[in-house]
């Protein structure tokens, strides 16, 4: 991947620009004891911590950076059980009962969000919307018909149509009625405040790096402090503690891009997703100025394997320009989420041998419902209450032959990148870099990573990923080093931004 020009920085995501910031919370500076340690300050960690604190547990919520600054702060926040085309596939691969459970779990999550907003009077732009998967490709019409048949079989309220209310050509669409959208940070900030009222503790800038398992597990932070607790919950995408579950080989990280666009046109409502590639996800957000900000997402690719970052934004802008009159591109952001081999999240006990360590991950870019369902399930597991979805999401579930095939393909892809990165010929030298430019360079005869900041300061890192040795690539949009194998991301100075890597890239000298 070549990234020739640095691209201008845009504001933070629309969500973080348009919600009042939570005050910052102190880092953990001593050993503590708690009933539960929840790690990860996104939708799943915050909702889990909130629910457990309401049940009377003493909870410590740990976050490596700031709360709500991960994928949850960079989502498009459709709250829906329409997770692309999934129900026909689930019926055929997992059976009707599991497909039905998947739908019900997502709808329970939607209901939970709605009822919480109503009960706690949370002002977060929640509105009921119909969700559409649409296609303009003859090849996909049959797939949409099958999806509609799956809706009918499972009793999902839906409709098949040959037109959508947008000025976007569509030959067919499947509608799921009564879904919703909201402002995720306004909603979750309210949950954080309720969590604190219920006695919950929060530690930001606190990275969990390991768990000493046992009847009283201890979470260990990167500064060596310990949290002694009865239960540990990892809501950190790849679990920060793998526990021999080999999660890095069972999921992959997928990145997507979003534009926030002010448009001249009226937006008719609804939330849309194209069935065919390249995927296009469309919704609007009501802004404080009472105009509608169009959110267009897409251009997914495995982390570290995309084309030059700016091309992703240009493609989205080109698409938006074909169907809407653009006033201004106001926001631009990207983020990643994890995908499991069978497209069903991993929520539950990490392994049978560590029953008091739980994970919640693999939401496949549907974490508003999946992340909420995760919190409800983990609460019930800790309370030892029955939950109808335990088997569906169990990380230890048996997987089908088709899923194993997908995993083999993913792992072959990892092996390919492991070798390709090592063989790559590099000619550029650190001194060739312009200001605010990053690139793979040749340093002392070896491949290295270099970034020259706007003041001319040079940052040099070893591009060998500290997870399993693949070669990281430069991400021009985010100014980060991204690993094509399992999606770890590192800052210009080498610190880990996203795992599974735990250790920073080695820094180098000229
Ligand atoms: C572009 C895009 C659009 C999307 N749109 C939708 C949508 O419309 N609807 C929908 O339902 N879903 C959508 N999703 C998916 C959804 O946003 C995610 O599934 C969800 O936000 C993930 O939440 P999380 O809590 O798992 O992760 P995050 O929000 O990323 O939170 C994880 C947190 O863990 C912290 N962390 C990581 N490691 C450690 C550690 N070792 N110690 C301490 N803290 C750690 C991180 O700093 C981070 O803050 C989208 C995703 C993307 C990428
Ligand atoms: S993330 Fe696994 S090798 Fe880099």
Coordinates of C-alpha atoms in Angstrom, one line a residue, residues 13 70-71 73-75 255-259 298 301 309 312-313 332-336 475 477-478 482 489 498:
X13 CA -16.4 12.4 14.5
X70 CA -13.0 4.0 20.4
X71 CA -15.3 2.6 17.7
X73 CA -17.3 7.3 19.1
X74 CA -16.9 6.7 15.4
X75 CA -20.0 4.6 14.5
X255 CA -12.2 -0.8 8.8
X256 CA -14.8 1.5 7.4
X257 CA -15.0 5.2 6.5
X258 CA -17.7 7.8 7.1
X259 CA -18.5 11.3 5.7
X298 CA -18.6 2.3 3.4
X301 CA -11.5 -3.4 4.1
X309 CA -6.8 6.3 2.7
X312 CA -11.8 5.8 0.4
X313 CA -13.1 9.3 1.3
X332 CA -14.8 12.6 8.1
X333 CA -13.7 9.7 10.2
X334 CA -12.9 6.0 10.2
X335 CA -13.0 3.1 12.6
X336 CA -12.8 -0.7 12.9
X475 CA -2.3 4.8 7.5
X477 CA -5.7 9.3 7.3
X478 CA -5.2 8.5 10.9
X482 CA -1.7 -0.6 11.0
X489 CA -2.7 -0.2 15.3
X498 CA -5.7 -1.1 19.3

